[in-house]
XYZ file of C-alpha atoms in Angstrom:
281
model
C -40.904 -40.294 -10.366
C -37.923 -39.538 -9.254
C -36.223 -41.082 -5.782
C -36.174 -37.334 -4.429
C -39.751 -36.859 -5.309
C -40.492 -39.909 -3.482
C -38.771 -39.136 -0.654
C -40.665 -35.777 -0.175
C -38.326 -33.514 -1.253
C -35.591 -35.076 1.423
C -31.802 -35.831 0.117
C -30.178 -37.250 3.165
C -32.847 -36.127 5.729
C -32.979 -32.784 5.054
C -36.424 -31.295 4.193
C -34.913 -29.252 0.502
C -37.712 -28.532 -0.207
C -39.411 -26.688 3.199
C -35.943 -24.745 2.944
C -35.521 -23.694 -0.410
C -39.311 -23.212 -0.536
C -39.371 -20.775 2.477
C -37.666 -17.446 2.262
C -37.661 -17.013 6.924
C -36.061 -20.441 7.184
C -33.458 -20.147 4.201
C -32.624 -16.948 5.841
C -31.694 -18.494 8.676
C -29.297 -21.365 6.933
C -27.788 -18.458 5.452
C -26.860 -16.172 8.305
C -25.864 -19.269 10.200
C -23.603 -20.426 7.424
C -22.373 -16.633 6.691
C -21.431 -16.414 10.697
C -19.787 -19.662 10.713
C -17.735 -18.988 8.105
C -16.555 -15.769 9.145
C -15.938 -17.070 12.641
C -13.660 -19.306 10.813
C -11.646 -16.573 9.272
C -12.306 -13.725 11.855
C -11.503 -15.225 15.123
C -7.845 -16.761 14.339
C -6.229 -13.415 13.527
C -6.817 -12.215 16.990
C -4.486 -14.957 18.166
C -1.589 -15.121 15.984
C 0.701 -12.754 17.502
C 3.150 -12.833 14.077
C 0.323 -12.665 11.470
C 1.086 -8.887 10.241
C 4.967 -8.768 11.773
C 7.270 -5.901 11.443
C 10.136 -5.967 8.730
C 12.897 -3.334 9.275
C 12.827 -0.372 7.013
C 8.784 -0.361 6.520
C 7.450 2.857 7.650
C 4.223 4.597 7.312
C 3.741 7.455 4.728
C 5.397 10.798 4.833
C 2.585 13.471 4.797
C 3.868 14.312 1.046
C 3.718 10.419 0.378
C 0.218 10.348 2.111
C -1.278 12.803 -0.254
C 0.415 11.442 -3.158
C -1.579 7.998 -2.141
C -4.711 9.939 -1.944
C -4.180 11.274 -5.595
C -3.598 7.379 -6.761
C -6.998 6.653 -5.384
C -8.387 9.495 -6.364
C -7.893 9.289 -9.945
C -8.322 5.818 -10.040
C -4.961 4.321 -11.003
C -5.340 1.257 -8.848
C -8.067 0.168 -11.583
C -5.268 -0.276 -13.997
C -2.284 -1.303 -12.201
C -1.534 -3.452 -9.349
C 0.668 -3.247 -6.490
C 0.736 -6.945 -5.731
C 3.691 -8.716 -7.323
C 2.981 -12.996 -6.824
C 5.722 -15.235 -6.194
C 5.478 -16.505 -10.049
C 9.156 -16.241 -11.692
C 7.419 -14.509 -14.781
C 6.598 -11.986 -12.697
C 9.802 -11.407 -10.154
C 11.769 -11.698 -13.187
C 9.631 -8.640 -14.696
C 9.088 -6.515 -11.591
C 11.354 -8.194 -9.104
C 10.521 -9.433 -5.288
C 7.324 -10.760 -4.657
C 5.340 -8.545 -2.401
C 5.268 -8.834 1.628
C 1.997 -8.174 3.209
C 3.996 -6.037 5.689
C 4.414 -4.061 2.813
C 1.343 -2.733 2.475
C 0.720 -2.809 6.448
C 0.043 0.687 6.788
C -1.867 1.234 3.344
C -5.661 2.221 4.390
C -7.048 1.393 2.121
C -5.196 -1.462 0.123
C -4.184 -0.464 -3.737
C -3.208 -4.180 -4.186
C -5.276 -4.369 -7.420
C -6.183 -7.583 -9.614
C -6.740 -5.790 -13.001
C -2.844 -4.876 -15.022
C -4.277 -2.659 -17.686
C -0.380 -0.973 -16.947
C 2.600 -2.443 -15.017
C 2.269 -3.682 -11.797
C 3.663 -0.591 -9.074
C 4.817 -2.078 -6.439
C 8.547 -1.372 -6.859
C 8.502 1.479 -9.577
C 10.426 3.423 -6.768
C 13.596 4.281 -7.881
C 13.290 2.720 -11.544
C 12.452 5.746 -13.614
C 13.913 9.657 -12.704
C 11.234 12.273 -11.807
C 11.743 13.713 -14.996
C 10.905 10.695 -16.130
C 7.455 10.549 -14.379
C 7.116 14.275 -15.132
C 6.641 13.128 -19.159
C 4.673 10.482 -17.993
C 2.046 11.944 -16.413
C 1.615 14.970 -18.553
C 1.445 12.213 -21.661
C 2.253 9.110 -21.521
C 2.637 7.918 -25.246
C 5.323 10.099 -25.286
C 7.459 7.825 -23.451
C 5.500 4.509 -24.504
C 3.964 4.466 -27.338
C 1.664 1.883 -26.837
C 0.062 3.275 -23.399
C -3.538 3.712 -22.924
C -3.229 5.779 -19.976
C -4.783 9.254 -19.585
C -2.586 12.795 -19.575
C -2.682 13.828 -15.828
C -0.861 17.134 -17.388
C -2.716 18.736 -15.100
C -1.190 17.686 -12.036
C 1.878 20.309 -12.140
C -0.891 22.806 -12.212
C -2.674 21.831 -9.212
C -1.346 23.324 -5.936
C -1.415 20.718 -3.343
C -4.802 20.975 -1.410
C -3.587 20.239 2.556
C -6.868 20.572 4.148
C -6.994 16.952 5.061
C -3.514 15.847 5.763
C -3.877 16.239 9.227
C -6.972 14.487 9.557
C -6.019 11.949 7.749
C -2.960 11.253 9.415
C -5.223 11.411 13.517
C -7.920 8.694 11.604
C -4.566 6.540 10.260
C -3.030 7.136 13.745
C -6.547 5.519 15.487
C -6.087 2.775 12.859
C -2.773 1.850 14.614
C -0.470 3.601 12.256
C 2.397 4.630 14.264
C 2.250 7.699 13.333
C 3.340 10.155 16.731
C 1.586 13.126 17.844
C 5.135 14.610 16.998
C 4.347 13.471 13.617
C 0.825 14.909 13.349
C 2.108 18.277 14.862
C 4.572 18.783 12.147
C 2.974 17.521 9.123
C 3.088 20.907 7.025
C 6.522 21.721 7.828
C 7.745 17.772 6.578
C 5.251 18.053 3.740
C 7.100 21.483 2.879
C 10.774 19.868 3.487
C 10.108 16.669 1.514
C 9.264 18.914 -1.743
C 11.971 20.786 -1.417
C 10.085 24.621 -0.786
C 11.662 25.709 2.524
C 14.797 26.159 1.414
C 16.538 22.770 3.120
C 15.269 24.490 6.968
C 13.305 21.530 8.010
C 15.082 18.369 5.495
C 17.198 17.261 9.600
C 13.908 17.185 11.544
C 11.629 15.375 8.550
C 14.486 12.572 8.149
C 15.119 12.299 11.809
C 11.042 11.365 11.711
C 10.696 9.197 9.165
C 14.159 7.706 8.108
C 14.770 5.938 11.398
C 13.046 5.780 14.734
C 11.589 3.261 17.302
C 7.861 2.181 15.843
C 4.931 1.569 18.278
C 2.583 -0.739 16.838
C -0.224 -2.626 18.524
C 1.227 -1.687 22.094
C 4.575 -3.254 21.252
C 7.848 -1.144 20.557
C 9.359 -2.076 17.271
C 13.368 -0.867 17.121
C 15.457 -1.192 14.228
C 19.153 -2.549 14.532
C 22.063 -0.683 14.926
C 23.178 -2.395 11.796
C 20.839 -1.611 9.605
C 20.767 1.189 6.630
C 17.243 2.413 6.322
C 16.623 3.833 2.493
C 16.932 7.308 2.058
C 13.837 9.526 2.440
C 13.206 11.360 -1.096
C 13.493 14.711 -0.847
C 13.614 17.556 -3.740
C 11.290 19.139 -5.926
C 9.713 16.378 -8.093
C 8.147 18.451 -10.459
C 10.991 20.699 -11.033
C 9.870 23.611 -8.955
C 10.482 24.434 -5.851
C 8.357 27.030 -5.450
C 5.310 26.098 -4.632
C 4.217 21.890 -3.478
C 1.665 20.963 -6.588
C 0.113 17.657 -7.167
C 2.502 16.682 -8.942
C 4.619 16.487 -5.987
C 2.669 14.280 -4.079
C 1.885 11.875 -6.837
C 5.729 11.175 -7.489
C 6.884 11.328 -4.344
C 4.525 8.622 -3.411
C 5.491 7.124 -6.729
C 9.090 6.881 -5.799
C 8.828 5.463 -2.347
C 7.168 2.332 -3.305
C 9.234 -0.853 -3.051
C 11.982 1.011 -1.506
C 11.302 0.108 2.266
C 12.489 -3.536 2.283
C 16.799 -4.470 1.372
C 16.465 -6.954 -1.094
C 19.485 -8.883 -2.456
C 18.839 -9.645 -6.820
C 18.106 -13.451 -7.247
C 17.301 -14.278 -3.412
C 13.671 -14.985 -1.980
C 12.777 -13.041 1.175
C 10.402 -14.287 4.238
C 9.670 -13.355 7.223
C 9.914 -15.326 10.818
C 7.325 -14.742 13.524
C 9.785 -11.486 15.079
C 9.525 -9.825 11.571
C 13.120 -10.690 10.245
C 13.655 -11.329 6.386
C 15.172 -14.651 6.405
C 16.401 -16.427 2.537
C 15.104 -18.818 0.968
């Protein structure tokens, strides 16, 4: 007879037989274990001021880009494309600088993903032309013969549904995404201005609202330094047709800004200090 049986199911003084054969007792111990694990994970986050520092250049999505992100999620793009470049040499050589946490700081929900049937998209912004994206979305194998991506030709035929845009911004504002009342009030004008359907009337106001501004984040005012030159906002008819705003406009607007907010020098690894300022290592 084993020592375990001889000791009546006791291991190091713990009655394993009793605990594992009694569901209510086992449930209590599991709950205690999960609670301790949760406290260890969650409590420190409330006391770390620099757990998610701000970095110059990182901004919330514009209304058009926000709708593009919604289409990205609706079509399940994140199931095959990650948005998380890991700090490994092979990934950096293929995709560029590894992803910083703050670059996804305003995304809800996150699109990091873990499966790469297709390439990572974290720095796909400005890598290809709008015409390339249109052709790729219409018929992926016409530009990438080995692609298994479905055809998304219907995106340029569908007028963008903006019935939820304002509501999305209001909800995100409640989740600490720094959309101001002015941003939300002008969502429609900004959306049309970025898609180039208003003959340029709202472009200056759009740029003033999103290219350079003072962000309020968790009650703190974040001011970009005067020497910092933010990446210019993409403003044009992304699908090549300025007569209307389509889902193709929104999705390409979203893709073209990915990974372009923070300025990186090629070949240099950047981290950020406790004040959110990038530094080299």
